[in-house]
Short mmCIF file of C-alpha atoms in Angstrom, two decimals:
data_model
loop_
_atom_site.label_atom_id
_atom_site.label_comp_id
_atom_site.label_asym_id
_atom_site.label_seq_id
_atom_site.Cartn_x
_atom_site.Cartn_y
_atom_site.Cartn_z
CA MET A 7 51.71 243.52 195.21
CA ASN A 8 50.62 246.28 192.83
CA ILE A 9 52.97 248.32 190.62
CA THR A 10 52.99 251.32 192.99
CA LYS A 11 54.18 249.18 195.90
CA GLU A 12 56.83 247.62 193.66
CA TYR A 13 57.93 251.11 192.61
CA PHE A 14 58.06 252.15 196.27
CA ILE A 15 60.52 249.34 196.94
CA ASN A 16 62.50 250.21 193.81
CA LEU A 17 62.87 253.83 194.93
CA ILE A 18 64.16 252.75 198.35
CA SER A 19 66.55 250.31 196.69
CA ALA A 20 67.85 253.02 194.36
CA PHE A 21 68.51 255.26 197.35
CA LEU A 22 70.45 252.55 199.19
CA ASN A 23 72.46 251.73 196.05
CA ASN A 24 73.10 255.39 195.13
CA LYS A 25 71.21 254.99 191.88
CA GLN A 26 68.27 256.67 190.18
CA CYS A 27 64.91 255.27 189.15
CA GLU A 28 63.15 256.17 185.92
CA TYR A 29 59.97 258.24 186.02
CA ARG A 30 56.85 256.18 185.41
CA ASP A 31 53.46 257.53 184.42
CA ASP A 32 51.57 254.37 185.48
CA ILE A 33 52.22 254.98 189.18
CA ASP A 34 49.61 256.23 191.65
CA TYR A 35 51.69 258.99 193.26
CA ASN A 36 49.02 259.62 195.91
CA GLU A 37 49.33 255.98 196.99
CA LEU A 38 53.11 256.36 196.88
CA TYR A 39 52.84 259.37 199.20
CA LYS A 40 50.66 257.37 201.59
CA LEU A 41 53.20 254.52 201.63
CA GLY A 42 56.02 256.99 202.29
CA ASN A 43 54.16 258.41 205.29
CA MET A 44 53.17 254.98 206.62
CA HIS A 45 56.84 253.99 206.70
CA ASN A 46 58.19 257.43 207.61
CA VAL A 47 60.44 257.51 204.53
CA CYS A 48 58.80 260.33 202.57
CA GLY A 49 62.06 262.29 202.66
CA ILE A 50 63.85 259.47 200.84
CA ILE A 51 61.07 259.12 198.28
CA ALA A 52 61.07 262.89 197.73
CA LYS A 53 64.83 262.89 197.11
CA GLN A 54 64.45 260.17 194.49
CA LEU A 55 61.52 261.91 192.76
CA MET A 56 63.34 265.23 192.69
CA SER A 57 66.18 263.58 190.77
CA PHE A 58 63.88 263.21 187.75
CA SER A 59 64.21 265.63 184.85
CA GLY A 60 62.28 268.87 185.23
CA GLU A 61 59.65 267.80 182.71
CA ASN A 62 58.93 264.54 184.51
CA ARG A 63 58.97 266.17 187.95
CA GLU A 64 56.24 268.54 186.81
CA LYS A 65 54.00 265.59 185.97
CA ILE A 66 53.89 264.57 189.65
CA GLU A 67 50.95 266.64 190.93
CA ASN A 68 51.62 265.97 194.63
CA LEU A 69 55.37 266.68 194.46
CA PRO A 70 54.93 269.76 196.73
CA ALA A 71 53.59 267.42 199.44
CA PHE A 72 56.69 265.22 199.11
CA ARG A 73 58.92 268.30 199.30
CA GLN A 74 57.13 269.41 202.45
CA GLN A 75 57.76 266.01 204.07
CA LEU A 76 61.41 266.28 203.04
CA GLY A 77 61.58 269.59 204.91
CA TYR A 78 59.97 268.05 207.99
CA THR A 79 62.48 265.18 207.81
CA LEU A 80 65.43 267.58 207.82
CA ILE A 81 63.96 269.60 210.71
CA SER A 82 63.43 266.41 212.74
CA TYR A 83 66.99 265.28 212.00
CA ASP A 84 68.38 268.58 213.26
CA LYS A 85 66.36 268.37 216.48
CA LYS A 86 67.45 264.78 217.12
CA GLN A 87 71.09 265.68 216.53
CA ARG A 88 70.85 268.49 219.09
CA LEU A 89 69.17 266.17 221.60
CA ALA A 90 71.77 263.43 221.03
CA LYS A 91 74.49 266.01 221.74
CA MET A 92 72.64 267.09 224.89
CA LEU A 93 72.53 263.47 226.07
CA ARG A 94 76.22 262.93 225.30
CA ASP A 95 77.13 266.05 227.23
CA ASP A 96 74.91 265.13 230.19
CA PHE A 97 76.10 261.54 230.47
CA ASN A 98 79.77 262.41 230.01
CA MET A 99 79.57 265.25 232.53
CA ASN A 100 77.96 262.94 235.12
CA GLU A 101 80.30 260.05 234.25
CA TRP A 102 77.45 257.70 233.34
CA LYS A 103 78.27 254.95 230.86
CA PHE A 104 75.87 254.85 227.90
CA ILE A 105 75.23 253.24 224.51
CA PHE A 106 73.14 254.64 221.67
CA VAL A 107 71.23 252.05 219.63
CA LYS A 108 69.01 251.95 216.53
CA GLY A 109 68.73 255.18 214.51
CA THR A 110 71.15 257.34 216.47
CA ALA A 111 73.80 254.61 216.30
CA ILE A 112 73.56 253.77 212.60
CA ARG A 113 72.16 256.85 210.87
CA HIS A 114 75.64 257.85 209.70
CA LEU A 115 75.84 254.67 207.59
CA TYR A 116 73.08 255.83 205.22
CA PRO A 117 73.90 257.45 201.86
CA VAL A 118 72.23 260.61 203.20
CA PRO A 119 72.19 260.35 207.03
CA GLU A 120 69.74 263.24 207.37
CA LEU A 121 67.03 261.16 205.69
CA ARG A 122 67.13 258.21 208.10
CA THR A 123 64.15 259.08 210.28
CA SER A 124 63.38 257.72 213.73
CA GLY A 125 60.50 258.00 216.13
CA ASP A 126 62.68 258.48 219.20
CA ILE A 127 66.23 258.37 220.54
CA ASP A 128 67.23 255.14 222.32
CA LEU A 129 70.04 254.87 224.83
CA PHE A 130 71.16 252.23 227.36
CA PHE A 131 72.65 253.07 230.75
CA LYS A 132 73.96 251.09 233.73
CA LYS A 133 71.07 250.06 235.95
CA GLU A 134 72.73 251.22 239.18
CA LYS A 135 72.61 254.80 237.86
CA TYR A 136 68.82 254.78 237.47
CA ASP A 137 67.99 256.99 240.45
CA GLU A 138 70.74 259.50 239.66
CA ILE A 139 69.61 259.83 236.06
CA LEU A 140 65.93 260.13 236.98
CA ASP A 141 66.63 262.83 239.59
CA TYR A 142 68.89 264.70 237.18
CA TYR A 143 66.24 264.97 234.49
CA LYS A 144 63.47 265.71 236.97
CA ASN A 145 65.49 268.78 237.98
CA LYS A 146 65.54 269.85 234.33
CA ASN A 147 61.74 269.94 234.36
CA PHE A 148 61.36 267.74 231.29
CA GLU A 149 58.15 265.81 230.76
CA ILE A 150 58.98 262.38 232.22
CA MET A 151 57.38 258.95 232.29
CA SER A 152 59.29 256.23 234.13
CA ASN A 153 59.23 252.62 235.22
CA PRO A 154 62.03 250.45 236.67
CA ASN A 155 63.21 249.57 233.15
CA GLU A 156 63.26 252.92 231.42
CA ILE A 157 62.97 256.68 231.68
CA VAL A 158 61.09 258.37 228.84
CA LEU A 159 61.71 262.06 228.27
CA THR A 160 59.76 264.37 225.98
CA VAL A 161 61.89 267.34 224.93
CA ASP A 162 60.86 269.82 222.26
CA GLY A 163 58.24 267.38 221.04
CA GLU A 164 60.79 264.58 220.60
CA HIS A 165 60.83 261.34 222.62
CA ILE A 166 63.96 260.01 224.32
CA GLU A 167 63.94 256.48 225.74
CA LEU A 168 66.61 255.84 228.36
CA HIS A 169 66.73 252.08 229.00
CA ASN A 170 68.49 250.46 231.89
CA GLU A 171 70.70 247.63 230.67
CA THR A 172 68.20 244.93 231.69
CA ASP A 173 65.50 246.32 229.35
CA PHE A 174 66.50 244.20 226.35
CA ASP A 175 64.55 242.71 223.43
CA SER A 176 66.55 239.47 223.55
CA PRO A 177 68.48 237.71 226.34
CA TYR A 178 71.41 237.75 223.91
CA PHE A 179 71.92 241.37 225.02
CA LYS A 180 71.64 240.80 228.77
CA ASN A 181 75.26 241.98 229.10
CA ILE A 182 75.19 244.69 226.46
CA PHE A 183 77.99 246.76 227.99
CA ASP A 184 80.29 243.73 228.03
CA MET A 185 79.57 243.34 224.30
CA SER A 186 80.43 246.95 223.48
CA ASP A 187 83.60 248.98 223.04
CA ASN A 188 84.47 252.32 224.58
CA GLN A 189 84.26 254.99 221.88
CA ASN A 190 84.73 258.32 223.63
CA LYS A 191 84.79 259.20 227.33
CA PHE A 192 81.79 257.33 228.79
CA GLU A 193 80.15 256.48 225.47
CA TYR A 194 80.18 252.86 224.33
CA GLY A 195 79.09 251.35 221.04
CA LEU A 196 78.33 248.03 219.38
CA ASP A 197 80.39 246.88 216.42
CA MET A 198 78.69 246.47 213.04
CA GLU A 199 77.80 242.79 213.38
CA THR A 200 76.52 243.13 216.94
CA ASN A 201 74.48 246.14 215.85
CA LEU A 202 73.05 243.98 213.07
CA ILE A 203 72.05 241.26 215.55
CA TYR A 204 70.44 243.97 217.68
CA VAL A 205 68.42 245.21 214.70
CA LEU A 206 67.35 241.67 213.75
CA THR A 207 66.20 240.82 217.29
CA HIS A 208 64.31 244.11 217.36
CA ILE A 209 62.56 243.30 214.08
CA ALA A 210 61.68 239.84 215.41
CA LYS A 211 60.21 241.44 218.54
CA HIS A 212 57.98 243.68 216.42
CA PHE A 213 56.87 240.76 214.26
CA ASN A 214 55.86 238.94 217.42
CA HIS A 215 53.50 241.82 218.11
CA LEU A 216 52.02 243.48 215.02
CA GLY A 217 54.76 243.81 212.41
CA ALA A 218 57.79 245.80 211.27
CA GLY A 219 58.18 248.38 208.55
CA MET A 220 60.50 249.18 205.67
CA ARG A 221 62.94 251.27 207.71
CA MET A 222 64.06 248.33 209.86
CA PHE A 223 64.95 246.31 206.76
CA MET A 224 66.85 249.27 205.35
CA ASP A 225 68.93 249.21 208.55
CA VAL A 226 69.84 245.60 207.81
CA ASP A 227 71.00 246.58 204.34
CA VAL A 228 73.24 249.48 205.43
CA LEU A 229 74.80 247.47 208.25
CA VAL A 230 75.70 244.61 205.91
CA ARG A 231 77.11 247.03 203.33
CA ASN A 232 79.26 248.76 205.93
CA THR A 233 80.67 245.64 207.59
CA ASP A 234 84.15 244.88 206.26
CA ASN A 235 84.49 241.38 204.82
CA PHE A 236 81.01 240.41 205.95
CA SER A 237 80.64 236.63 206.12
CA SER A 238 77.08 235.30 206.16
CA GLU A 239 78.20 231.91 207.44
CA SER A 240 80.14 233.36 210.37
CA PHE A 241 77.42 235.87 211.19
CA LEU A 242 74.62 233.30 211.12
CA SER A 243 76.46 231.22 213.73
CA LYS A 244 76.10 234.24 216.04
CA CYS A 245 72.43 234.50 215.11
CA LYS A 246 72.00 230.87 216.17
CA ALA A 247 73.19 231.84 219.65
CA ALA A 248 70.53 234.57 219.65
CA ASN A 249 67.83 232.11 218.47
CA ILE A 250 67.18 234.06 215.26
CA GLU A 251 69.13 232.05 212.68
CA THR A 252 66.14 231.14 210.50
CA PHE A 253 64.68 234.62 210.82
CA ALA A 254 68.01 236.23 209.87
CA LYS A 255 68.23 234.01 206.78
CA ALA A 256 64.71 235.03 205.75
CA VAL A 257 65.43 238.73 206.26
CA PHE A 258 68.68 238.44 204.29
CA SER A 259 66.85 236.70 201.47
CA LEU A 260 64.21 239.44 201.37
CA CYS A 261 66.77 242.26 201.53
CA ARG A 262 68.73 240.70 198.69
CA LEU A 263 65.50 240.48 196.64
CA TRP A 264 64.39 244.04 197.43
CA PHE A 265 67.63 246.00 197.73
CA ASN A 266 70.28 243.78 196.13
CA THR A 267 71.91 243.60 199.55
CA PRO A 268 75.30 241.87 199.21
CA VAL A 269 74.52 238.95 201.47
CA GLU A 270 74.08 235.20 201.06
CA SER A 271 71.20 233.14 202.40
CA ASP A 272 69.96 229.62 201.75
CA PHE A 273 66.41 230.55 202.83
CA VAL A 274 64.00 229.91 199.93
CA PHE A 275 60.54 231.47 200.11
CA SER A 276 57.51 229.64 198.82
CA ASP A 277 55.31 231.94 196.75
CA ASP A 278 52.60 232.23 199.41
CA ILE A 279 55.05 232.89 202.27
CA LEU A 280 56.95 235.54 200.28
CA LYS A 281 53.68 237.24 199.34
CA LYS A 282 52.52 237.24 202.97
CA PHE A 283 55.91 238.45 204.28
CA GLU A 284 55.97 241.33 201.80
CA SER A 285 52.35 242.33 202.42
CA VAL A 286 52.75 242.32 206.22
CA ILE A 287 55.70 244.71 205.87
CA ILE A 288 54.40 246.98 203.10
CA ASP A 289 50.76 247.18 204.19
CA GLY A 290 51.48 247.34 207.92
CA GLY A 291 53.49 250.56 207.94
CA ASN A 292 56.23 251.42 210.40
CA PHE A 293 55.16 249.08 213.21
CA GLY A 294 52.39 247.01 211.65
CA PHE A 295 49.56 249.14 213.05
CA GLU A 296 48.15 249.87 209.59
CA GLY A 297 47.73 246.24 208.62
CA ARG A 298 46.82 244.38 211.80
CA THR A 299 44.85 244.95 215.00
CA LEU A 300 45.42 244.31 218.69
CA GLY A 301 42.69 241.69 218.52
CA GLU A 302 44.68 239.81 215.89
CA TYR A 303 47.71 239.95 218.19
CA TYR A 304 45.77 238.09 220.89
CA ILE A 305 44.51 235.57 218.33
CA ASP A 306 48.10 234.96 217.20
CA LYS A 307 49.14 234.22 220.76
CA SER A 308 46.23 231.82 221.25
CA LEU A 309 46.80 229.74 218.12
CA GLY A 310 48.96 226.63 218.21
CA ASP A 311 50.77 225.28 215.16
CA GLY A 312 48.32 224.35 212.42
CA GLU A 313 45.28 225.33 214.48
CA LYS A 314 42.23 227.02 213.00
CA ASN A 315 40.92 230.36 214.18
CA ASN A 316 37.71 228.89 215.49
CA LEU A 317 35.52 229.72 218.48
CA PHE A 318 37.86 227.94 220.90
CA ALA A 319 40.83 229.97 219.64
CA LYS A 320 38.84 233.18 220.08
CA LEU A 321 37.89 232.23 223.62
CA ARG A 322 41.53 231.49 224.43
CA ALA A 323 42.41 234.92 223.04
CA ILE A 324 39.83 236.51 225.37
CA MET A 325 41.39 234.64 228.29
CA LEU A 326 44.84 235.99 227.31
CA LEU A 327 43.35 239.47 227.26
CA LEU A 328 41.78 239.00 230.70
CA PHE A 329 44.63 237.04 232.29
CA PRO A 330 47.96 238.39 230.99
CA SER A 331 51.29 236.92 232.03
CA PRO A 332 52.87 238.00 235.35
CA GLU A 333 55.59 239.79 233.34
CA ILE A 334 53.02 242.01 231.60
CA LEU A 335 51.33 242.80 234.92
CA LYS A 336 54.67 243.67 236.52
CA ASN A 337 55.62 245.97 233.65
CA ASN A 338 52.30 247.79 233.81
CA TYR A 339 51.91 247.94 237.59
CA LEU A 340 55.20 248.68 239.24
CA TYR A 341 54.07 247.77 242.75
CA ALA A 342 53.67 244.17 241.51
CA LYS A 343 57.24 244.20 240.22
CA LYS A 344 58.56 245.36 243.58
CA HIS A 345 56.21 243.10 245.56
CA PRO A 346 55.23 239.99 243.53
CA PHE A 347 52.71 238.90 246.15
CA LEU A 348 50.57 241.84 244.92
CA LEU A 349 50.06 240.26 241.48
CA PRO A 350 46.37 239.45 242.23
CA ALA A 351 45.84 243.12 243.07
CA ALA A 352 47.53 244.10 239.79
CA TRP A 353 45.18 241.80 237.90
CA LEU A 354 42.15 243.46 239.56
CA ASN A 355 43.74 246.83 238.76
CA ARG A 356 44.00 245.82 235.10
CA ILE A 357 40.35 244.70 235.00
CA PHE A 358 39.30 248.02 236.52
CA ASP A 359 41.40 250.00 234.03
CA GLY A 360 40.12 247.91 231.13
CA ILE A 361 36.51 248.64 232.03
CA PHE A 362 36.60 252.22 233.31
CA LYS A 363 39.70 253.78 231.71
CA ARG A 364 40.04 251.91 228.42
CA GLY A 365 36.48 250.70 228.06
CA LYS A 366 36.09 251.66 224.41
CA ASN A 367 39.48 250.25 223.45
CA SER A 368 38.81 247.02 225.35
CA THR A 369 35.45 246.61 223.63
CA ASN A 370 37.08 247.19 220.22
CA THR A 371 39.76 244.58 220.98
CA VAL A 372 37.11 241.99 221.87
CA LYS A 373 35.22 242.83 218.64
CA GLN A 374 38.45 242.45 216.68
CA ILE A 375 39.05 239.03 218.22
CA PHE A 376 35.60 237.75 217.25
CA SER A 377 35.68 239.29 213.77
CA SER A 378 39.13 237.90 212.92
CA GLY A 379 39.32 235.19 210.29
CA SER A 380 41.78 233.04 208.39
CA GLU A 381 44.30 235.90 208.07
CA ALA A 382 45.36 235.13 211.65
CA GLU A 383 46.14 231.54 210.64
CA GLU A 384 48.19 232.84 207.70
CA TYR A 385 50.16 235.14 209.98
CA LYS A 386 50.82 232.29 212.40
CA LYS A 387 52.06 230.17 209.50
CA LEU A 388 54.37 233.00 208.42
CA MET A 389 55.80 233.32 211.94
CA ASN A 390 56.46 229.58 212.04
CA GLU A 391 58.21 229.68 208.66
CA LEU A 392 60.34 232.62 209.85
CA GLY A 393 61.31 230.75 213.00
CA ILE A 394 59.86 233.28 215.47
#
């Protein structure tokens, strides 16, 4: 990790700890700006840079670009707050139970809530209300995409994901409403520790695809800091029930290293695993897209423990691309979810779409599979070490 990436982490840590960092003239501030954008935390970086003395601030040539991103961050926050209020009003008026998760649920825990960015607003609702909710928002003439698991709204350029309660990242949350407390009218919420398990399972899900960015680890830090009398030992027993005990220990260890998060962990990184873990997060950006490809995802799924990324592994990856699991087919072709006997038709549908609708993307994925090398083996080793 170079000094600019280290400084990037130090600035985030200073923000979370309500401290200031010293100005450094050996930092590549253009690279710092790129990192801030990749992780959607430019507003936080800008706040830290603007705390420097006037003389040092003037030395940062691209400071106006940081300030502009800070403005965009505040505008986005205001829009999301208005949309969250709209959702609260709609769901309470219609007497639909709901739970906000991720950014909307924990933004207030940050030292400056306005600077905790998010790509969308996520909310859970009771599955039996699906048709009512879909019809309600169709009548509002919002841009809508829907499947049996979720309703996605686009309002004023912002995305809202309304998940039915069965659309969970981990079976641990299959009864999410039973795990939540009533907060106000029909709004429910998870307590701090349950929210933390939710965040950890969500990070694990992203690592099982392409990767997870800095913001998700910041969420871990603020949740730990805001949990009264947090006990690592007690919490990790809950993580064991969610099958993420080892992963939680690794994340805690990293957060303590990066942010001085007040949490204990007996997970000890080897030098090569720590280096790989840090690089996957820092270089991958918000969701890993910057650092890894879809082709590498298929290679990861084709590799067994200790296997080499050889021709046989690449061919298995191609087979995974051509013959996805029934669950993937059902999620992409709703008629197969309603009528499982139509799965062969869904597979043919996918082949047709892959050739005629996503031909270029499909070709690129195949090229990525065959051009992948030992980095896929390293990623697989990292996933094994992390217990996911």
